[in-house]
XYZ file of N, CA and C in Angstrom:
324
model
N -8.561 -94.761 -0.163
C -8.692 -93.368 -0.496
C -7.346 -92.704 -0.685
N -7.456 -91.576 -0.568
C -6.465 -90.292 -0.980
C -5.264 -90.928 0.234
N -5.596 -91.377 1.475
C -4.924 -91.601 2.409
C -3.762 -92.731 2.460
N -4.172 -93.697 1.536
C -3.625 -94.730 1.823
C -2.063 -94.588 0.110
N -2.510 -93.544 -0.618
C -1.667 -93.839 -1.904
C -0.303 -92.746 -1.231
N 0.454 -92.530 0.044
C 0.929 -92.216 0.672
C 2.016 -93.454 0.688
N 1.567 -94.461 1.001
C 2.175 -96.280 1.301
C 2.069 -96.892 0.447
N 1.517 -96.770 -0.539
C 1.711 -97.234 -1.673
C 1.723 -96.822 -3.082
N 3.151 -96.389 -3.190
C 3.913 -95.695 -4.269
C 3.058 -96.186 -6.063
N 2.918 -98.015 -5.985
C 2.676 -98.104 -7.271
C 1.190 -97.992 -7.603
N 0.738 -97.276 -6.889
C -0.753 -97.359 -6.627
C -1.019 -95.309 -7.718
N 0.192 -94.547 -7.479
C 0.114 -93.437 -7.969
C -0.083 -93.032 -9.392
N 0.224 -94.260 -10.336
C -0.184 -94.057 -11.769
C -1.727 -93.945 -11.735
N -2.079 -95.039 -11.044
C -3.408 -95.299 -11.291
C -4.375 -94.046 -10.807
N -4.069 -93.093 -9.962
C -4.378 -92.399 -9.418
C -5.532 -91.442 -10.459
N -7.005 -90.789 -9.667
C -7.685 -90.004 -10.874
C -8.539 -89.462 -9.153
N -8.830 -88.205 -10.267
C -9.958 -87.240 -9.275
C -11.303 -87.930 -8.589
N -11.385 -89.227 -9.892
C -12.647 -90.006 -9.465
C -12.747 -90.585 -8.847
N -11.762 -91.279 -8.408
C -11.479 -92.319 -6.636
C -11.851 -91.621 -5.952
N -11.745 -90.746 -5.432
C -12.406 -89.845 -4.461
C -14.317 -89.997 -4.745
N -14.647 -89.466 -5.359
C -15.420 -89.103 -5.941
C -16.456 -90.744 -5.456
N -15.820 -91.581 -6.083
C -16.361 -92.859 -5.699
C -16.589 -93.533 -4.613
N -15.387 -93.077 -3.643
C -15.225 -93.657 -2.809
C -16.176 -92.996 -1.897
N -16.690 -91.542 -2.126
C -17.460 -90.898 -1.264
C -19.029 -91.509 -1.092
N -19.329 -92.173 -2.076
C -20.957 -92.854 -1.507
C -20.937 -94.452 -0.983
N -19.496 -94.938 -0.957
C -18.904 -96.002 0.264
C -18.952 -95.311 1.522
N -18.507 -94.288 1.588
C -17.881 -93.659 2.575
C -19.507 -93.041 3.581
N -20.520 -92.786 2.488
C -21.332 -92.392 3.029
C -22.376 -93.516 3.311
N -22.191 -94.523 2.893
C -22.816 -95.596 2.891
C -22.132 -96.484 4.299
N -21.587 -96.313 4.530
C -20.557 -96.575 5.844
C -20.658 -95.778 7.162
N -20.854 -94.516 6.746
C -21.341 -93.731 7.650
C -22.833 -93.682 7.889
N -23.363 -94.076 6.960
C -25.049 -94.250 7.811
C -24.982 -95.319 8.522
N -24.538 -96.385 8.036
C -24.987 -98.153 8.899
C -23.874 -97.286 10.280
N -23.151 -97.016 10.711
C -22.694 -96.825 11.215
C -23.521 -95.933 12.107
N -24.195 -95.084 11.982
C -25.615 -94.207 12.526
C -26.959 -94.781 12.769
N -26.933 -95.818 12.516
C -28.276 -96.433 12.241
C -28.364 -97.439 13.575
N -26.926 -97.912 14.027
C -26.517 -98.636 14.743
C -26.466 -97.190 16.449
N -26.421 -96.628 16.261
C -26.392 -95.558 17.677
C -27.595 -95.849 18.830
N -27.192 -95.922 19.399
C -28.291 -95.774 20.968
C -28.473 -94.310 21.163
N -29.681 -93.957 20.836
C -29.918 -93.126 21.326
C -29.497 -91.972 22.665
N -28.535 -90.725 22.194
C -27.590 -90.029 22.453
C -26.662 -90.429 22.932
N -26.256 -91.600 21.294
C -24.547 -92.074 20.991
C -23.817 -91.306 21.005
N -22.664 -91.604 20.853
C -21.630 -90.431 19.784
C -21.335 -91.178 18.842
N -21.017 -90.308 17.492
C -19.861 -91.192 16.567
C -18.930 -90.529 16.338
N -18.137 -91.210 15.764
C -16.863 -90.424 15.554
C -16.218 -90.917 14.019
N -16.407 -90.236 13.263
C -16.143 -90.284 11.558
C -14.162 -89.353 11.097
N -13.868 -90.602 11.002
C -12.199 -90.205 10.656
C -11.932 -90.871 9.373
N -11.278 -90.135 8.924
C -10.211 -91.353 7.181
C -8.745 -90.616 7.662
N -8.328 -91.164 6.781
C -6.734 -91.294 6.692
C -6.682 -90.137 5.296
N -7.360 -89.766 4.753
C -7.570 -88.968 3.606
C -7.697 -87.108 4.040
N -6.989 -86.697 3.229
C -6.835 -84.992 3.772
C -8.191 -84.537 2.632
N -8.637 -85.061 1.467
C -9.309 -85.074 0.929
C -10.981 -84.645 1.324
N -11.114 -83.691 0.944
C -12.645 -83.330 1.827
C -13.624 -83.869 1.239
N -13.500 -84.489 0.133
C -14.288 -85.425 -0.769
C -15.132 -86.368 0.057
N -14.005 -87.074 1.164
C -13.769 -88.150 1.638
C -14.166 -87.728 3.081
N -14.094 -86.669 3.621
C -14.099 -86.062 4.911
C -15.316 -85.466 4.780
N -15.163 -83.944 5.139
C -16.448 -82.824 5.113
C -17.421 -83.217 4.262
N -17.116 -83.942 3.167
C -18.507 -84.355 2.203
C -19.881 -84.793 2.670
N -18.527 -85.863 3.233
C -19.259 -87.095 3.715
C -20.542 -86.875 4.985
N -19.663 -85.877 5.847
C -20.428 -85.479 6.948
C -21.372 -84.268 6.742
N -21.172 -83.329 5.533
C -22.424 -82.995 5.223
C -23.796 -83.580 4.579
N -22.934 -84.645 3.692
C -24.384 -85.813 3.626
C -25.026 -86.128 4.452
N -24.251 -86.899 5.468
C -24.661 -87.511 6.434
C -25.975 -87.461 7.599
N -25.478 -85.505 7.673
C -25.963 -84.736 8.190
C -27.259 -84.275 7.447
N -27.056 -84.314 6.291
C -28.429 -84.155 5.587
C -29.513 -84.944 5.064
N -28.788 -85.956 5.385
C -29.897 -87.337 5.153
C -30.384 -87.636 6.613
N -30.060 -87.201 7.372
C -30.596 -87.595 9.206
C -31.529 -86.656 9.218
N -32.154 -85.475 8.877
C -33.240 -84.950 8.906
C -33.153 -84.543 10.065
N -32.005 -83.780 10.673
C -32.086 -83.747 12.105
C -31.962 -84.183 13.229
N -31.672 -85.461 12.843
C -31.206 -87.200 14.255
C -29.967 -86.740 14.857
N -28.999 -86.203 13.872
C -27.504 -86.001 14.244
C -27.657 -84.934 14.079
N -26.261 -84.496 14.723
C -26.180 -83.310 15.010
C -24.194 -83.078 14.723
N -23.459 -81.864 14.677
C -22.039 -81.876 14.885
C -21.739 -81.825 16.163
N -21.283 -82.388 17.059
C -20.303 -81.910 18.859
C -19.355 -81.345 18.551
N -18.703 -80.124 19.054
C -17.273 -80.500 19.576
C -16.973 -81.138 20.332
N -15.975 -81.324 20.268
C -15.055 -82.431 21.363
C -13.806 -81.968 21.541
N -13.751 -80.982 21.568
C -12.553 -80.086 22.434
C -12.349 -80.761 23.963
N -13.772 -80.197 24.513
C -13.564 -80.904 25.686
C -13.489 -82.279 26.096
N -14.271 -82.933 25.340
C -14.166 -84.427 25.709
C -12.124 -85.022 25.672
N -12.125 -84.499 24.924
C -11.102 -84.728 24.027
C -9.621 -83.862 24.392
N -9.444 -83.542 25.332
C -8.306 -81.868 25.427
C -6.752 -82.446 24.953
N -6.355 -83.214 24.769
C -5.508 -83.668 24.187
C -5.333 -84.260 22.581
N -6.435 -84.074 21.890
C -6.340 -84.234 20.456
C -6.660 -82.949 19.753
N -5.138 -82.748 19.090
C -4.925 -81.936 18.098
C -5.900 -81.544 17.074
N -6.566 -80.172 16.945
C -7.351 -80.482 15.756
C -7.246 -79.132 15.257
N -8.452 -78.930 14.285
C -9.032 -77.640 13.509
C -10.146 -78.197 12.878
N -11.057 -76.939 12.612
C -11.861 -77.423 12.103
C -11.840 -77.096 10.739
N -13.020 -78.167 10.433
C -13.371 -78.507 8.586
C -13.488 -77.383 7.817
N -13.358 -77.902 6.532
C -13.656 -76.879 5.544
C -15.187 -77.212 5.328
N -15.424 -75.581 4.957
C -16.869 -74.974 4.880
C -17.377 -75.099 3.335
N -16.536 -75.045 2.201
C -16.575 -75.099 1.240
C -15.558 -75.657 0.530
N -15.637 -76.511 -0.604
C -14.369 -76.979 -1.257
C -14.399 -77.424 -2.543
N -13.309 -77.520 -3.505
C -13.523 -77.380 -5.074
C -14.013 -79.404 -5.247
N -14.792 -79.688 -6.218
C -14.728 -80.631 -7.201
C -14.388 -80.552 -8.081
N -13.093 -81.415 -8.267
C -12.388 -81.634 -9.253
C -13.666 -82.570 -10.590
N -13.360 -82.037 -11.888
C -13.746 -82.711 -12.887
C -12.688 -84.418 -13.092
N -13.527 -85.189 -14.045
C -12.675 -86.393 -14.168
C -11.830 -85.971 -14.695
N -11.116 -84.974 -15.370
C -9.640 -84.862 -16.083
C -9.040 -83.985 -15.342
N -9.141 -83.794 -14.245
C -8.224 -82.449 -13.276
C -8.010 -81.650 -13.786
N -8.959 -81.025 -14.474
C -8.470 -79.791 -15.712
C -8.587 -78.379 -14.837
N -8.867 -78.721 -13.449
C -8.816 -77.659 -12.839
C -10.346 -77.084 -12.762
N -11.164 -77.732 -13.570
C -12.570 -77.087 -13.562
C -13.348 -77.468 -11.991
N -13.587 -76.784 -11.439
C -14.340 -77.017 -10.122
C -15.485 -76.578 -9.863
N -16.581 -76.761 -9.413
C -17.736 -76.246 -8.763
C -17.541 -76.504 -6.959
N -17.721 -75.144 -6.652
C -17.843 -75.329 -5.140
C -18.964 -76.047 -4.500
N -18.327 -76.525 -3.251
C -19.810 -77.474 -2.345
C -19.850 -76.384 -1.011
N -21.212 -76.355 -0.775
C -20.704 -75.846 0.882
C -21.325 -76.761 1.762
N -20.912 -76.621 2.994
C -21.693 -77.231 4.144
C -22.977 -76.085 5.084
């Protein structure tokens, strides 16, 4: 994803709005088997290396909307009092395949 073309410089030509884009029904496809697998009042915990909300918030509003209610969001402030955070974006642009700047908003 968006995360990894950071470390690898020759990877930036190749670069397009649609990697994202693609990578998001891996990503969500990864995140269900990954849910499917929970014991009943698991936790999971869904991270990328990607600042990309494509790849992030997307994902977990799918996620969230294909569970029909199974999952749920935690904070984990408390679990957690030593990891840095903020929370997600609520809404965010899709880029078209030519980055022409054309976007339609998503919300969660």
């Amino acid at each position: 994803g968006d995360g990894t073309l950071r470390k690898a410089p020759h990877l930036w030509p190749r670069w397009s709005t649609n990697g994202a884009q693609q990578l998001h029904s891996v990503q969500i496809n990864v995140a269900i088997r990954a849910a499917q697998l929970l014991q009943q009042q698991g936790l999971m915990v869904y991270s990328t290396c990607s600042l990309n909300p494509i790849e992030n918030e997307a994902v977990v509003a799918e996620l969230l909307r294909c569970s029909d209610g199974a999952l749920e969001l935690v904070e984990c402030a408390g679990m957690l009092p030593e990891l840095r955070h903020r929370a997600g974006l609520a809404t965010w642009p899709v880029m078209d395949d030519h980055a022409t700047g054309k976007a339609r908003a998503q919300k969660l």
